[in-house]
CSV table of C-alpha atoms in Angstrom, one decimal:
chain,number,residue,atom,x,y,z
Q,6,MET,CA,8.5,-0.5,-4.0
Q,7,ASN,CA,5.2,1.5,-5.3
Q,8,ILE,CA,6.3,3.9,-3.0
Q,9,PRO,CA,2.6,5.7,-2.0
Q,10,SER,CA,1.6,9.6,-3.3
Q,11,ASN,CA,1.4,10.7,0.2
Q,12,PRO,CA,5.4,11.2,0.4
Q,13,TYR,CA,6.7,13.8,3.1
Q,14,GLN,CA,10.4,15.0,3.7
Q,15,LEU,CA,11.9,15.3,7.5
Q,16,LEU,CA,15.3,16.5,7.7
Q,17,GLY,CA,15.6,18.7,5.1
Q,18,GLY,CA,14.7,15.4,3.3
Q,19,LYS,CA,17.2,13.5,4.1
Q,20,LEU,CA,14.7,11.5,5.6
Q,21,THR,CA,11.7,10.1,3.5
Q,22,MET,CA,8.4,9.9,5.6
Q,23,LEU,CA,3.9,8.4,4.4
Q,24,SER,CA,1.0,9.5,5.6
Q,25,ALA,CA,-0.8,6.9,7.6
Q,26,ALA,CA,-4.5,6.5,6.6
Q,27,GLY,CA,-6.4,10.1,7.4
Q,28,GLY,CA,-3.2,11.8,7.0
Q,29,TYR,CA,-1.4,11.5,9.9
Q,30,ARG,CA,1.9,12.8,9.6
Q,31,ALA,CA,5.0,13.5,12.0
Q,32,ALA,CA,5.7,16.9,13.0
Q,33,ILE,CA,9.0,18.2,14.2
Q,34,ASP,CA,7.7,16.3,17.9
Q,35,PRO,CA,10.0,13.4,17.1
Q,36,VAL,CA,12.7,15.3,14.8
Q,37,LEU,CA,13.6,17.0,18.1
Q,38,LEU,CA,13.4,14.3,20.5
Q,39,ALA,CA,15.3,12.0,18.9
Q,40,ALA,CA,18.4,15.1,18.4
Q,41,ALA,CA,18.1,14.9,21.8
Q,42,VAL,CA,19.1,11.2,22.9
Q,43,PRO,CA,23.4,10.8,23.2
Q,44,ALA,CA,24.1,7.7,21.6
Q,45,LYS,CA,26.4,6.6,20.1
Q,46,ALA,CA,27.5,3.9,17.6
Q,47,GLY,CA,27.0,0.7,18.9
Q,48,ASP,CA,23.9,1.9,21.4
Q,49,HIS,CA,21.3,-0.1,21.2
Q,50,ILE,CA,17.8,1.7,21.6
Q,51,LEU,CA,14.2,2.3,22.2
Q,52,ASP,CA,11.3,4.1,20.9
Q,53,VAL,CA,8.1,3.9,23.1
Q,54,GLY,CA,5.1,4.6,20.5
Q,55,CYS,CA,6.7,5.1,18.0
Q,56,GLY,CA,3.6,5.8,15.5
Q,57,THR,CA,5.3,5.7,12.3
Q,58,GLY,CA,9.2,6.1,12.9
Q,59,ALA,CA,9.7,9.2,12.7
Q,60,ALA,CA,11.7,9.4,16.2
Q,61,ALA,CA,13.6,5.8,16.1
Q,62,LEU,CA,14.2,7.0,11.4
Q,63,CYS,CA,15.4,10.3,12.8
Q,64,LEU,CA,18.1,9.1,15.2
Q,65,ALA,CA,19.2,5.8,12.6
Q,66,ARG,CA,20.1,8.4,10.0
Q,67,ARG,CA,21.8,11.3,12.2
Q,68,VAL,CA,24.0,8.0,13.9
Q,69,PRO,CA,24.1,5.5,11.3
Q,70,GLU,CA,25.7,2.3,13.7
Q,71,VAL,CA,23.3,2.4,16.0
Q,72,GLN,CA,20.4,-0.5,16.7
Q,73,VAL,CA,16.7,1.3,17.5
Q,74,MET,CA,13.4,-0.7,18.2
Q,75,GLY,CA,10.3,0.8,17.9
Q,76,ILE,CA,7.3,-0.4,19.5
Q,77,ASP,CA,3.9,1.2,19.1
Q,78,ARG,CA,-0.3,-0.2,20.2
Q,79,GLN,CA,-1.5,0.6,16.6
Q,80,GLU,CA,-0.6,-2.5,14.3
Q,81,PRO,CA,-1.1,-0.3,11.2
Q,82,LEU,CA,1.4,2.1,12.4
Q,83,ILE,CA,3.5,-0.6,13.0
Q,84,GLU,CA,2.7,-1.8,9.7
Q,85,LEU,CA,3.6,1.6,7.8
Q,86,ALA,CA,6.4,2.0,10.0
Q,87,GLU,CA,8.5,-0.6,8.7
Q,88,GLU,CA,7.7,0.0,5.1
Q,89,ILE,CA,9.1,3.5,5.5
Q,90,ALA,CA,12.2,2.4,7.1
Q,91,GLN,CA,12.3,0.1,4.0
Q,92,LEU,CA,11.8,2.9,1.5
Q,93,ASN,CA,15.0,5.3,3.4
Q,94,GLY,CA,17.0,2.0,2.9
Q,95,LEU,CA,17.5,1.9,7.0
Q,96,GLU,CA,15.5,-1.4,8.4
Q,97,THR,CA,18.9,-3.1,9.0
Q,98,GLY,CA,19.6,-1.3,12.0
Q,99,VAL,CA,15.6,0.1,12.8
Q,100,GLN,CA,12.8,-2.7,13.9
Q,101,PHE,CA,9.3,-2.3,14.7
Q,102,HIS,CA,7.1,-4.7,16.4
Q,103,CYS,CA,3.2,-3.9,17.2
Q,104,ASP,CA,3.8,-3.9,21.4
Q,105,ASP,CA,2.0,-2.1,24.8
Q,106,LEU,CA,4.1,-1.7,27.6
Q,107,GLN,CA,0.6,-1.9,29.5
Q,108,HIS,CA,0.6,-5.7,28.2
Q,109,PRO,CA,4.2,-6.1,27.2
Q,110,SER,CA,5.5,-9.1,25.7
Q,111,GLY,CA,8.2,-10.9,26.4
Q,112,HIS,CA,10.9,-10.2,24.2
Q,113,LEU,CA,11.3,-6.0,25.4
Q,114,LYS,CA,13.9,-7.5,28.4
Q,115,ALA,CA,13.8,-5.0,31.4
Q,116,ALA,CA,17.0,-3.2,31.0
Q,117,ALA,CA,17.9,-3.9,27.7
Q,118,PHE,CA,18.5,-0.6,25.9
Q,119,ASP,CA,21.1,1.8,26.6
Q,120,HIS,CA,19.1,4.6,25.6
Q,121,VAL,CA,14.6,5.0,25.9
Q,122,MET,CA,13.3,7.9,24.5
Q,123,ALA,CA,9.5,9.0,24.2
Q,124,ASN,CA,6.3,10.5,22.3
Q,125,PRO,CA,3.3,10.1,24.3
Q,126,PRO,CA,0.3,11.1,24.7
Q,127,HIS,CA,0.2,15.0,24.8
Q,128,HIS,CA,-3.4,15.1,27.0
Q,129,LYS,CA,-5.0,13.3,29.9
Q,130,LYS,CA,-7.8,10.8,29.1
Q,131,GLY,CA,-10.4,12.9,29.2
Q,132,SER,CA,-9.6,15.5,28.1
Q,133,GLY,CA,-9.3,17.8,24.8
Q,134,ASN,CA,-11.2,16.8,21.6
Q,135,PRO,CA,-10.7,13.8,20.4
Q,136,SER,CA,-10.0,13.3,16.8
Q,137,PRO,CA,-12.6,11.4,15.2
Q,138,ASP,CA,-9.7,9.5,13.3
Q,139,PRO,CA,-9.0,6.6,15.6
Q,140,LEU,CA,-4.8,6.4,14.7
Q,141,LYS,CA,-4.4,10.4,15.6
Q,142,ALA,CA,-7.1,9.9,18.9
Q,143,ALA,CA,-4.4,7.9,20.1
Q,144,ALA,CA,-1.8,9.7,19.7
Q,145,ASN,CA,-2.4,12.9,21.1
Q,146,ILE,CA,-4.4,11.3,24.0
Q,147,GLU,CA,-3.7,9.3,26.9
Q,148,GLY,CA,-5.6,5.8,26.7
Q,149,GLU,CA,-4.9,2.7,29.7
Q,150,ALA,CA,-1.6,4.0,30.2
Q,151,ALA,CA,-0.9,7.3,32.1
Q,152,LEU,CA,2.3,9.2,32.0
Q,153,GLU,CA,3.6,7.6,35.1
Q,154,ASP,CA,2.7,4.6,32.5
Q,155,TRP,CA,5.1,5.3,30.6
Q,156,ILE,CA,8.2,7.0,33.0
Q,157,ARG,CA,7.8,3.7,35.0
Q,158,PHE,CA,7.9,2.1,31.7
Q,159,CYS,CA,11.2,3.8,30.2
Q,160,PHE,CA,12.7,3.1,33.4
Q,161,GLU,CA,12.6,-0.6,33.5
Q,162,LYS,CA,13.7,-0.7,30.0
Q,163,VAL,CA,16.3,1.2,30.6
Q,164,THR,CA,20.6,0.5,32.0
Q,165,GLU,CA,22.0,1.8,34.6
Q,166,GLY,CA,23.8,5.4,34.0
Q,167,GLY,CA,21.3,5.1,30.4
Q,168,SER,CA,19.0,8.5,29.4
Q,169,VAL,CA,15.6,8.7,28.9
Q,170,THR,CA,14.2,11.5,27.4
Q,171,PHE,CA,10.7,12.6,26.9
Q,172,ILE,CA,9.4,15.5,24.5
Q,173,HIS,CA,6.2,16.9,26.1
Q,174,ARG,CA,3.7,19.1,26.6
Q,175,TYR,CA,5.4,22.4,28.4
Q,176,ASP,CA,2.4,23.2,30.8
Q,177,ARG,CA,2.6,19.3,32.4
Q,178,LEU,CA,5.9,20.2,32.8
Q,179,ALA,CA,5.9,19.2,37.5
Q,180,GLU,CA,4.2,16.7,36.1
Q,181,LEU,CA,6.6,15.4,34.4
Q,182,VAL,CA,9.8,16.2,36.3
Q,183,GLY,CA,8.1,14.8,39.7
Q,184,GLN,CA,7.9,11.6,38.0
Q,185,MET,CA,11.0,11.5,36.2
Q,186,ALA,CA,13.0,13.2,39.8
Q,187,LYS,CA,11.9,10.0,41.2
Q,188,ASP,CA,14.9,7.9,43.4
Q,189,GLY,CA,16.8,11.6,43.5
Q,190,ARG,CA,17.6,10.9,39.7
Q,191,ALA,CA,19.1,13.9,38.4
Q,192,VAL,CA,16.4,15.3,35.7
Q,193,THR,CA,17.4,17.8,32.8
Q,194,ALA,CA,14.1,19.9,30.9
Q,195,PHE,CA,14.7,22.0,27.9
Q,196,PRO,CA,12.0,24.1,27.2
Q,197,LEU,CA,11.3,25.1,22.8
Q,198,TRP,CA,10.8,28.4,22.7
Q,199,PRO,CA,8.4,29.3,19.6
Q,200,LYS,CA,9.8,33.0,18.5
Q,201,VAL,CA,11.0,35.0,22.3
Q,202,MET,CA,13.4,33.1,25.0
Q,203,GLY,CA,11.2,32.7,28.5
Q,204,GLU,CA,7.7,33.2,26.0
Q,205,GLY,CA,5.1,30.1,25.2
Q,206,ALA,CA,6.7,28.0,25.1
Q,207,LYS,CA,4.6,25.2,24.1
Q,208,ARG,CA,7.2,21.8,23.7
Q,209,VAL,CA,9.6,21.0,26.3
Q,210,LEU,CA,12.4,18.3,26.4
Q,211,VAL,CA,12.5,16.6,30.0
Q,212,GLN,CA,16.1,13.9,30.1
Q,213,SER,CA,16.9,11.6,32.6
Q,214,ARG,CA,19.6,8.8,33.9
Q,215,LYS,CA,18.7,5.6,35.4
Q,216,GLY,CA,20.5,5.3,38.5
Q,217,ILE,CA,22.4,9.0,38.7
Q,218,THR,CA,21.0,11.1,40.9
Q,219,GLY,CA,21.3,14.9,41.8
Q,220,ASP,CA,18.8,18.4,41.4
Q,221,THR,CA,16.2,19.3,38.8
Q,222,TRP,CA,18.0,22.0,36.4
Q,223,VAL,CA,15.5,24.1,33.8
Q,224,THR,CA,18.1,24.8,31.3
Q,225,ASP,CA,17.4,28.1,28.6
Q,226,GLY,CA,16.0,25.8,26.2
Q,227,MET,CA,16.1,27.2,22.6
Q,228,VAL,CA,14.0,29.4,20.3
Q,229,LEU,CA,12.9,27.6,17.0
Q,230,HIS,CA,11.5,30.3,15.2
Q,231,ALA,CA,13.2,33.9,13.9
Q,232,ASP,CA,10.9,36.8,14.1
Q,233,ASP,CA,10.8,35.7,9.7
Q,234,ASP,CA,9.4,32.3,11.0
Q,235,GLU,CA,12.4,30.9,9.5
Q,236,TYR,CA,13.8,28.7,11.5
Q,237,THR,CA,16.3,30.0,13.9
Q,238,ALA,CA,20.3,29.0,13.2
Q,239,GLU,CA,19.8,25.7,16.3
Q,240,ALA,CA,17.0,24.9,15.6
Q,241,HIS,CA,18.1,24.5,11.3
Q,242,ALA,CA,20.8,23.0,12.7
Q,243,ILE,CA,18.2,19.8,14.4
Q,244,LEU,CA,15.4,19.7,11.6
Q,245,ARG,CA,17.1,19.9,8.5
Q,246,GLU,CA,20.8,18.9,8.8
Q,247,ALA,CA,20.7,16.0,11.3
Q,248,ALA,CA,22.4,17.8,14.5
Q,249,ALA,CA,22.2,16.7,17.7
Q,250,LEU,CA,20.8,18.0,20.3
Q,251,LYS,CA,23.3,18.9,23.6
Q,252,LEU,CA,20.9,19.1,26.4
């Protein structure tokens, strides 16, 4: 395989990624999302809106004996995700398909996955400043599918007792929890603080299990950066050493 000239590393070099057209690169969000999925060997996981496959591939690298399917409506991203899987020798355990959660294909059966994860567009349709790059714009701003559509789809695809995990903007936490807590589902929210516990969170991980009822619990979360701007020990273990993140 001819490796393009735009590779970059995730998980401390354990995973080689490739930039999409226009320079689009995965940041730390999909790495944190994958770390939070409580998967074990033999589980089947669905990554909704997988983009270039970073979350799916990070999860497969951390838990080698899982089967992960990533779907995205952007065909160029799916093609690149397949190339990245081959580059890392993960094509057996990770598969990617071009699919649309608003108009899903027949092979995405209901309640077929042990866990479902998603890193959906973080801005509501009509808000923000869309990138001139259509791939970046689709990744950042909701299209036909709103947040509630993403959540409904994810719960349709997960088995009873299986987990649904999202990473999203902290300022949309109430909306996210309100949708995930429907039917009395228990929800855990895990804020990601930039430097100081309790201050300035931009992202939050939110997780629930289908059919498991209970209250919403907002944990202390995790601080990402120390005073010297390096990752904290906890964040370093997840982002560089492929450690799991227990919510």
